[in-house]
Coordinates of N, CA and C in Angstrom, one line a residue:
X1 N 65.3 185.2 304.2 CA 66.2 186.3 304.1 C 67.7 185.8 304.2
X2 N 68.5 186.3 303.5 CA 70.0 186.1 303.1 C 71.0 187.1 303.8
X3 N 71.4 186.6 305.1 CA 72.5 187.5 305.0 C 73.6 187.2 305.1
X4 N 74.5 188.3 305.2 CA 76.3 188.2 305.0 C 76.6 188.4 306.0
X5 N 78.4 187.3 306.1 CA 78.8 187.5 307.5 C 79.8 188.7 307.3
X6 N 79.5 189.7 307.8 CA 80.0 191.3 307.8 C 81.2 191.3 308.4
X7 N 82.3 192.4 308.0 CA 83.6 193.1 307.8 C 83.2 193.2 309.5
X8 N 84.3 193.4 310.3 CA 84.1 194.5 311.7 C 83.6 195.7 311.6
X9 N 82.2 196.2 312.1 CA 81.6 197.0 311.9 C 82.8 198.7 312.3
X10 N 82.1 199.6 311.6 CA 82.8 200.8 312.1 C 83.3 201.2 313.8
X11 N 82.3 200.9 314.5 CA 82.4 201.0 315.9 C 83.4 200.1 316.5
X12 N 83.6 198.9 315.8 CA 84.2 198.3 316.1 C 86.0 198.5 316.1
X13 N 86.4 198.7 314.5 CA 87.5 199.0 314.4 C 87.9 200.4 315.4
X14 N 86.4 201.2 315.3 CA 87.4 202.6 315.9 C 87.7 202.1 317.5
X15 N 87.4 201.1 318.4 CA 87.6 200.5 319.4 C 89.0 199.9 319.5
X16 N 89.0 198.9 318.4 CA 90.8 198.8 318.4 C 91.6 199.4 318.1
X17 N 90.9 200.9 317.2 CA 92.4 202.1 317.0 C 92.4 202.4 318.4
X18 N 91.1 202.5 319.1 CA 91.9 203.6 320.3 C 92.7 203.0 321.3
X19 N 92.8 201.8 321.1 CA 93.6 200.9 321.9 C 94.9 200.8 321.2
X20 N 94.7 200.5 319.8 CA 96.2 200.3 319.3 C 97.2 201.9 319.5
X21 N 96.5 203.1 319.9 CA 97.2 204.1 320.2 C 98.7 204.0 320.8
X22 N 99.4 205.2 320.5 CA 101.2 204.9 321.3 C 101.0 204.6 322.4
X23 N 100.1 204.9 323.3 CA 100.5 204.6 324.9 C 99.7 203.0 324.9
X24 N 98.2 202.6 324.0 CA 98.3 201.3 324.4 C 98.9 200.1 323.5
X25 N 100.0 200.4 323.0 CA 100.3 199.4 321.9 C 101.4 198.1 322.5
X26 N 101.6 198.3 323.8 CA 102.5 197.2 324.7 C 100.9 196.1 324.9
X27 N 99.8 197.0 325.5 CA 98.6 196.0 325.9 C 98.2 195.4 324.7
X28 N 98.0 195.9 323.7 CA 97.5 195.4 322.3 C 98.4 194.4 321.3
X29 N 99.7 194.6 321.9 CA 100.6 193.3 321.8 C 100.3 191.8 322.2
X30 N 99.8 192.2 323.8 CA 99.6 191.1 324.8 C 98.2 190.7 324.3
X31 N 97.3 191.2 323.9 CA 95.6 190.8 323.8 C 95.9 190.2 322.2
X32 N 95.7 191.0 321.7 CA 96.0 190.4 320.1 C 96.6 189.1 319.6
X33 N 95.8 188.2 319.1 CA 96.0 186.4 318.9 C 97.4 186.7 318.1
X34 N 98.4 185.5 318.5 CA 99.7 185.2 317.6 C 99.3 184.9 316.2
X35 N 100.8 184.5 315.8 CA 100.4 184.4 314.1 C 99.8 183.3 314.6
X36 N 99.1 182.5 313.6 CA 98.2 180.8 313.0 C 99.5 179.9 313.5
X37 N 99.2 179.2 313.7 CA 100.0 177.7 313.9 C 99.9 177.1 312.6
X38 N 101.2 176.6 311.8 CA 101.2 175.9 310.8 C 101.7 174.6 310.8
X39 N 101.5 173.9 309.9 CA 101.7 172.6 310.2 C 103.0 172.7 309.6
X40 N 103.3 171.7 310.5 CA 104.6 170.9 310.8 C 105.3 170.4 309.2
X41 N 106.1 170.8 308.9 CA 106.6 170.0 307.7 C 107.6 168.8 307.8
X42 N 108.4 169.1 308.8 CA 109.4 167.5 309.2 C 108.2 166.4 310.4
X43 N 107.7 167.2 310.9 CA 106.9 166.2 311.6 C 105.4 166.3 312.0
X44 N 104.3 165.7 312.4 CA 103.3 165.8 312.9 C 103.6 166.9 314.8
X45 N 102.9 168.0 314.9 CA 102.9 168.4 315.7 C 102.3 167.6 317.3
X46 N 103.2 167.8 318.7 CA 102.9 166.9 319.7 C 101.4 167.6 320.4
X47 N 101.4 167.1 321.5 CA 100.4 167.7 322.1 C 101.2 169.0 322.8
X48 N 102.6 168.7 323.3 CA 103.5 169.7 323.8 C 103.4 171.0 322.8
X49 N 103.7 170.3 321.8 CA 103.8 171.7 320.8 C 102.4 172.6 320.7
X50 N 101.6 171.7 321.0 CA 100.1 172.7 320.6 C 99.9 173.2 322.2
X51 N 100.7 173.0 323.1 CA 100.2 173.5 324.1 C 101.4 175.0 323.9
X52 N 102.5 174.9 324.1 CA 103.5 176.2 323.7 C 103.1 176.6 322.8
X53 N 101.9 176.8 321.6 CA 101.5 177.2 320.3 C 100.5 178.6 321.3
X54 N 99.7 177.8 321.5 CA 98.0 177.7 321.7 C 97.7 178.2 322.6
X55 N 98.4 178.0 323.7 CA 97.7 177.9 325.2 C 97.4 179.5 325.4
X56 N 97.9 180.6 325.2 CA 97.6 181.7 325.4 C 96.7 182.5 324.3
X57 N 96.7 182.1 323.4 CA 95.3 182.2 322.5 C 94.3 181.9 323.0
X58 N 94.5 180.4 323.3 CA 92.8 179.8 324.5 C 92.8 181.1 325.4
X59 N 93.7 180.9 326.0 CA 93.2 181.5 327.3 C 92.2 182.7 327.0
X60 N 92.9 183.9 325.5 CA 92.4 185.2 325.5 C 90.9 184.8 324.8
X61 N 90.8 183.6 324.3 CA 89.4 183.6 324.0 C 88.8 183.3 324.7
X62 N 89.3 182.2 325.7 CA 88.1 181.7 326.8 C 87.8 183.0 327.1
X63 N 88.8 183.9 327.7 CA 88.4 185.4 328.7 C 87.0 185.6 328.0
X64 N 87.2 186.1 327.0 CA 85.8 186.6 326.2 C 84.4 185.9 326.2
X65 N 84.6 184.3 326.2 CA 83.5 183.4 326.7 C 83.0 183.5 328.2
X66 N 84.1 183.6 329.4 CA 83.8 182.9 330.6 C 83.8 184.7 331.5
X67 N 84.3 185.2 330.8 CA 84.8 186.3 331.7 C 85.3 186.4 332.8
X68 N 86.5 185.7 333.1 CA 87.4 185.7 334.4 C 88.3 185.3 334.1
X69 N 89.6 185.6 334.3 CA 90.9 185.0 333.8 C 91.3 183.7 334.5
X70 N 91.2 183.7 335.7 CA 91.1 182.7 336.3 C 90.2 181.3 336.0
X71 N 89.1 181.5 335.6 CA 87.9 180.6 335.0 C 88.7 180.1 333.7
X72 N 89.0 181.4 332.4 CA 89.4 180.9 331.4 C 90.7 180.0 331.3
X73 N 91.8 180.1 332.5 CA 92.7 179.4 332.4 C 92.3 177.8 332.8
X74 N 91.2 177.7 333.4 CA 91.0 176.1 333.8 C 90.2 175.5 332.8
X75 N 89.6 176.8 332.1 CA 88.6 176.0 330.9 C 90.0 176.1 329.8
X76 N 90.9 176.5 329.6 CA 91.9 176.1 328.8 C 92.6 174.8 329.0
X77 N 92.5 174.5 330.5 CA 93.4 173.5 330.7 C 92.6 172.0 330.6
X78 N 90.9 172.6 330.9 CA 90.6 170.8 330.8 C 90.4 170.9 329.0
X79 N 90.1 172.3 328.0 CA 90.3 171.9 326.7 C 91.3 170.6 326.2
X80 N 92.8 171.0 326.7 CA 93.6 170.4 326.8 C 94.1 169.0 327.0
X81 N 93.4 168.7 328.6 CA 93.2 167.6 329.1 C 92.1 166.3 328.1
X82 N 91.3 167.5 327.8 CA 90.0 166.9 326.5 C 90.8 166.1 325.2
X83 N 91.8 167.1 325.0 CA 92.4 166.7 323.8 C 93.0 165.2 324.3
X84 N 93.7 165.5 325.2 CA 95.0 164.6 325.7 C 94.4 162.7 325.3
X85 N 93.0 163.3 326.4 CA 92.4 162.0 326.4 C 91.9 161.2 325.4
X86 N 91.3 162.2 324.6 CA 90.8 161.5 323.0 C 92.3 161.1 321.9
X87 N 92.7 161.7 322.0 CA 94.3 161.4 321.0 C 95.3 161.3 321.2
X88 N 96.1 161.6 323.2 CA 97.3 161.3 323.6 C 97.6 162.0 323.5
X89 N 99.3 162.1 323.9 CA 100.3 163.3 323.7 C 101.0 163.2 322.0
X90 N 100.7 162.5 321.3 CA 101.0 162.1 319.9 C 99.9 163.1 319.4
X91 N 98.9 163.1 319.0 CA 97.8 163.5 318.8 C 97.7 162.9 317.2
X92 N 97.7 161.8 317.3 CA 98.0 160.3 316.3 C 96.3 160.3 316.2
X93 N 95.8 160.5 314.8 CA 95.1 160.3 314.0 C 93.7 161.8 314.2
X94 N 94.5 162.6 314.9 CA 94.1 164.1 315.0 C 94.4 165.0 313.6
X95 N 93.5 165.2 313.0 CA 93.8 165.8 311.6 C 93.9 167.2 311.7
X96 N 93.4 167.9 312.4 CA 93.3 169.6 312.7 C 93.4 169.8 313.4
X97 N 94.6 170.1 314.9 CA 94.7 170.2 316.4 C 93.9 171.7 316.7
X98 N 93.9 172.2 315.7 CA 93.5 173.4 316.0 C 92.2 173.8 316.4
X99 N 91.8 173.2 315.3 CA 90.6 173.6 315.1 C 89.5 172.6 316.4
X100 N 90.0 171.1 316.4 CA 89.7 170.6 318.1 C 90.1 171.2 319.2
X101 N 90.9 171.8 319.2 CA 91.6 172.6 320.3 C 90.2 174.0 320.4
X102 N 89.8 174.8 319.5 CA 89.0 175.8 319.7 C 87.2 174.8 320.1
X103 N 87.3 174.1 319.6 CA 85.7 173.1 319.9 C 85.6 172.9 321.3
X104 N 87.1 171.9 321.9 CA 87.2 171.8 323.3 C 87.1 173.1 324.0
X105 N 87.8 174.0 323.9 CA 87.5 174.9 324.9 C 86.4 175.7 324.8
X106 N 85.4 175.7 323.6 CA 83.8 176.5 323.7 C 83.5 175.2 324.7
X107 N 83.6 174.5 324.6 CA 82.3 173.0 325.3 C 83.2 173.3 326.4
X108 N 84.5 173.4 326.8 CA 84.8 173.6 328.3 C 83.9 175.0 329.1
X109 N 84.1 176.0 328.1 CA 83.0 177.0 328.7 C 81.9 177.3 328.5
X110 N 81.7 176.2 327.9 CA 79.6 176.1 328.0 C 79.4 175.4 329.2
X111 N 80.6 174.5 329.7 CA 80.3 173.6 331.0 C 80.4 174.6 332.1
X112 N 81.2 176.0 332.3 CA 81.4 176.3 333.3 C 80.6 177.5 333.4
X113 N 80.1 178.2 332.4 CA 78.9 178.5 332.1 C 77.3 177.9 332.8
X114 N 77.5 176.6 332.4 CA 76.2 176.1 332.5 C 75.8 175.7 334.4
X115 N 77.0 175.5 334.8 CA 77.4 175.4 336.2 C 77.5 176.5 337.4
X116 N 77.8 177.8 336.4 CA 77.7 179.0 336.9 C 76.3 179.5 337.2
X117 N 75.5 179.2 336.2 CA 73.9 179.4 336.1 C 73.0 178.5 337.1
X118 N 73.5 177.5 337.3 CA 72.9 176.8 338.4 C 73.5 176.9 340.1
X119 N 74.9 177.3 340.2 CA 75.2 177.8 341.4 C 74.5 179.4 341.7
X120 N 74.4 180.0 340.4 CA 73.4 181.2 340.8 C 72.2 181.2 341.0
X121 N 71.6 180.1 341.2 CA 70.3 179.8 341.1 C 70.0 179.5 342.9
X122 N 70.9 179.8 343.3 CA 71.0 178.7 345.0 C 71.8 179.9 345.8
X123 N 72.5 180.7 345.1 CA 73.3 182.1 346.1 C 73.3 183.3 345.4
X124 N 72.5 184.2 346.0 CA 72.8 185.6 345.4 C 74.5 185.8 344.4
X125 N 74.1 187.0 344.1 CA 75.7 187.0 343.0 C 75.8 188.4 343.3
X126 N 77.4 188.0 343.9 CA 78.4 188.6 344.3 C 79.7 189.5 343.5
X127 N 80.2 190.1 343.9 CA 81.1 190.9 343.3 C 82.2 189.9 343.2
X128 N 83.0 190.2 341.9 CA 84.2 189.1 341.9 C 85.1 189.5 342.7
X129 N 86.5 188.6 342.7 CA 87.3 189.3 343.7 C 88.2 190.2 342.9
X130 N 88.7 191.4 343.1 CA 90.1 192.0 342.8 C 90.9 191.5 341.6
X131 N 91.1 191.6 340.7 CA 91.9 191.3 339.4 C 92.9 191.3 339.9
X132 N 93.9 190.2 339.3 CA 95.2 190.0 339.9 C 96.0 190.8 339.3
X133 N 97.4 190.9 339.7 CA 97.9 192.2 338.8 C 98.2 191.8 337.3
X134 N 98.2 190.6 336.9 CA 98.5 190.1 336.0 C 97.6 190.7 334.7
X135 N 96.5 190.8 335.2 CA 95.4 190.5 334.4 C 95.5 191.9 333.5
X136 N 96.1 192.8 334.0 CA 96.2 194.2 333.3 C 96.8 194.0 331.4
X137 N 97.5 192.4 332.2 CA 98.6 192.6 330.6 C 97.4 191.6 329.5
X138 N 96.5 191.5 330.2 CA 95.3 190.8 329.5 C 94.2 191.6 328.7
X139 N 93.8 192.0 330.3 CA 92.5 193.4 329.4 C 92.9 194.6 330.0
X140 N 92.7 195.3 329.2 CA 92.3 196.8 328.3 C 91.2 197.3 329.3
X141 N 91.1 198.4 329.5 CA 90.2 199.0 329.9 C 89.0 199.1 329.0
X142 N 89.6 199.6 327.6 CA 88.3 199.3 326.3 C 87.8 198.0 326.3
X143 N 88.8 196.9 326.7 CA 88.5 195.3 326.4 C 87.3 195.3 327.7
X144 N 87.5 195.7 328.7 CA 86.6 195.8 329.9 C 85.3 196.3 329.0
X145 N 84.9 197.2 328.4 CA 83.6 197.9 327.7 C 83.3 196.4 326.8
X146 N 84.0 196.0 325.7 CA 83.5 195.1 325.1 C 83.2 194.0 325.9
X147 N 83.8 193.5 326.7 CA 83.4 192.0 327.7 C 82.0 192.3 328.0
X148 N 81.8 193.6 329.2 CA 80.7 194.0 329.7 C 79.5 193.4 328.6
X149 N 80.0 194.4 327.9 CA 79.2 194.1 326.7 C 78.4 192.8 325.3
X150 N 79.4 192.5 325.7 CA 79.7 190.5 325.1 C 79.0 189.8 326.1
X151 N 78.8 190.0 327.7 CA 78.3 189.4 328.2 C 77.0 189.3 328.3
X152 N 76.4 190.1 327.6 CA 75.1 191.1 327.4 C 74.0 190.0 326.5
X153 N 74.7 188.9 325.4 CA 74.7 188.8 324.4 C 73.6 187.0 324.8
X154 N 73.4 186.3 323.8 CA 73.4 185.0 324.4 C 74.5 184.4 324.1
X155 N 74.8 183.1 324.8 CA 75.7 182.7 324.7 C 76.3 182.0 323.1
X156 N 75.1 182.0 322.5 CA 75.1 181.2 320.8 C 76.1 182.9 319.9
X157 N 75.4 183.6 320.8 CA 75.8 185.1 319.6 C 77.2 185.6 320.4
X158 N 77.9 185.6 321.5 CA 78.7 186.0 321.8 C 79.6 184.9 321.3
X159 N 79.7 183.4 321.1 CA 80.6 182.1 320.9 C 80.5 183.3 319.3
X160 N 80.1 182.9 318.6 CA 79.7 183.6 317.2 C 81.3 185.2 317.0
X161 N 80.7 185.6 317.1 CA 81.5 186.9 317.4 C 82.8 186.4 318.1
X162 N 82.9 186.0 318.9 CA 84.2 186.0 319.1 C 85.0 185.3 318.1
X163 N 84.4 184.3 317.8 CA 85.3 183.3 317.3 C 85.4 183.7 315.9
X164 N 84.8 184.7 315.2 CA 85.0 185.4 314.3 C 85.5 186.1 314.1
X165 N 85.7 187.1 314.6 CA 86.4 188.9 315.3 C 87.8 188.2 315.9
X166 N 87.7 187.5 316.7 CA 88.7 187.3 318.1 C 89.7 186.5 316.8
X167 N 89.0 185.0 316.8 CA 89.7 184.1 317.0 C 90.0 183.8 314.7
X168 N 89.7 185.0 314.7 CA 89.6 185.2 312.9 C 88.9 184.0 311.8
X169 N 87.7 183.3 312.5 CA 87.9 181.9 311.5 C 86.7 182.5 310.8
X170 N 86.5 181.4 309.8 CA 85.7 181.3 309.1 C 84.3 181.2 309.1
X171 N 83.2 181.5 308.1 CA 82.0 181.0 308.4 C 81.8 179.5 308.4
X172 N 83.0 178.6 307.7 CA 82.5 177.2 308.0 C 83.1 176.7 309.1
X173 N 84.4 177.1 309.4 CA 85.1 177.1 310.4 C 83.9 177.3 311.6
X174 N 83.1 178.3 312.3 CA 82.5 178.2 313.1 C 81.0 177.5 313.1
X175 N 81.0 177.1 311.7 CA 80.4 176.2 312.1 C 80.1 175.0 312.4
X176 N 81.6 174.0 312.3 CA 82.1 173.5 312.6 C 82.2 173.1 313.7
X177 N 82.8 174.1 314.4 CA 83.3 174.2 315.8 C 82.0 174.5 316.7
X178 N 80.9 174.7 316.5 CA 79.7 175.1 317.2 C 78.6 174.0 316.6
X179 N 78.8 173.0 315.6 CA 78.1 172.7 315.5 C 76.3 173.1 314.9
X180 N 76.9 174.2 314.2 CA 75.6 175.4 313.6 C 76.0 174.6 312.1
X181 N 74.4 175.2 311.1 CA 74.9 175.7 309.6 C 75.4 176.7 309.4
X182 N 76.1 176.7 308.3 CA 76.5 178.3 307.8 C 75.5 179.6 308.0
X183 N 74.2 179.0 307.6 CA 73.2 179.8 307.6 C 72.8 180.0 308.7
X184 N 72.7 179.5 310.0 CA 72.5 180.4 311.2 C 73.7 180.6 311.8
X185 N 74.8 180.3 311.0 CA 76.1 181.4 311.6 C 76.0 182.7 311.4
X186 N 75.7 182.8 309.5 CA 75.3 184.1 309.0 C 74.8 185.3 310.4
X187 N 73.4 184.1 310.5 CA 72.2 185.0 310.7 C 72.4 185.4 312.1
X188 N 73.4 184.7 313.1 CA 73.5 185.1 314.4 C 74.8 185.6 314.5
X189 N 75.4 185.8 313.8 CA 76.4 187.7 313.6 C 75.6 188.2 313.3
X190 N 75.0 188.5 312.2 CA 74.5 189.9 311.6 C 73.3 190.2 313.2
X191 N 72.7 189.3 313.8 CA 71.8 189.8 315.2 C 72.4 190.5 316.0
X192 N 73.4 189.5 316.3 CA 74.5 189.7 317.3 C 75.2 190.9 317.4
X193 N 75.8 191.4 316.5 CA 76.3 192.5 315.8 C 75.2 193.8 316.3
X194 N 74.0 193.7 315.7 CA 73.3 194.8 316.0 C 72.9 195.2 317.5
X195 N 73.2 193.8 318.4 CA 73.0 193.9 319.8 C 74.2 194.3 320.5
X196 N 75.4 194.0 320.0 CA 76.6 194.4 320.4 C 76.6 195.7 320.6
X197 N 76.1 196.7 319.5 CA 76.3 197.6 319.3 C 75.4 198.5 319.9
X198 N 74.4 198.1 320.1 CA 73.4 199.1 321.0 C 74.1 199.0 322.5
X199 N 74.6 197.6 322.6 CA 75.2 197.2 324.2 C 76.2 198.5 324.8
X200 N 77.2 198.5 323.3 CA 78.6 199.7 323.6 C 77.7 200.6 324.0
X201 N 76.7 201.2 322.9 CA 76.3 202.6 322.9 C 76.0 203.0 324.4
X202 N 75.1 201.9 324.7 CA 74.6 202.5 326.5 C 75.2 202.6 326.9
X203 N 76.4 202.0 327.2 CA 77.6 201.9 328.0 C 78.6 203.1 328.2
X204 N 78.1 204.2 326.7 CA 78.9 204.8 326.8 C 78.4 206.0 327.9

């Protein structure tokens, strides 16, 4: 069977009108990825520069992988540290900072993920603590429905989805970065997608 990696479904877009509305369009500012990072035309970009680029894009995607703002900013920072160590603060013979920059931080939150699942395995699970006030300029009360929801997901179909929806890339792009074919990229959106969407419905 052949399938297509699909447009944002209807449910979906009418989710970010009701957010992009006049009263939430300061939050929709703050959540919404910057423009693309382009390459450098006088010079090769530093590691400094990809961190002033980047670093708050990671973060809003980690959110979506790790679900905790606090979690996503450390899985942002050892992405970072990942990079640092493989190619330096030059990032001297690094061809695509970007696109390593999104790899490192799924493999930072598969790690803290995978660590979360085995500390749950040894202590009941507890309520997190209190959102800091910060975190308001992050998520959305709608963005709260989708997370719930994305968390719902496996972790192969929510990386999928986000990094498609969220983080805008491509089908080769994610597969790439995940280490999939195109063809079970395809095929784990179009799943994913249909689980997403039964996920909102209950929710509602």
């Amino acid at each position: 069977m052949q399938y297509a990696m699909a447009a944002a479904p209807p449910w979906w877009s009418r989710l970010l009108a009701r957010v992009s509305g006049t009263e939430g369009r300061a939050v929709v500012r703050e959540l919404r990825p910057r423009a693309r990072v382009t390459p450098y035309e006088e010079r090769r970009p530093t590691l400094t520069d990809l961190y002033k680029a980047r670093r708050l894009d990671m973060v809003r995607l980690a959110i979506f992988l790790v679900d905790d703002l606090h979690t996503a900013e450390d899985v942002v920072q050892d992405a970072f540290a990942a990079v640092c160590r493989a190619y330096g603060t030059s990032l001297d013979g690094l061809q695509d900072p970007g696109a390593y920059l999104h790899t490192a931080v799924v493999n930072a939150a598969r790690s803290v993920l995978r660590r979360r699942r085995t500390a749950r395995g040894y202590t009941p699970p507890h309520q997190p603590a209190s959102a800091p006030v910060d975190e308001g300029l992050l998520l959305a009360e709608e963005h709260r429905t989708v997370l719930d929801a994305l968390a719902r997901l496996t972790a192969r179909q929510r990386e999928v989805l986000v990094l498609r929806y969220w983080s805008e890339l491509t089908e080769a792009q994610i597969a790439q970065t995940l280490g999939l074919s195109r063809g079970t990229v395809k095929s784990t959106a179009s799943r994913a997608l249909d689980a997403l969407e039964k996920n909102l419905e209950a929710s509602r």
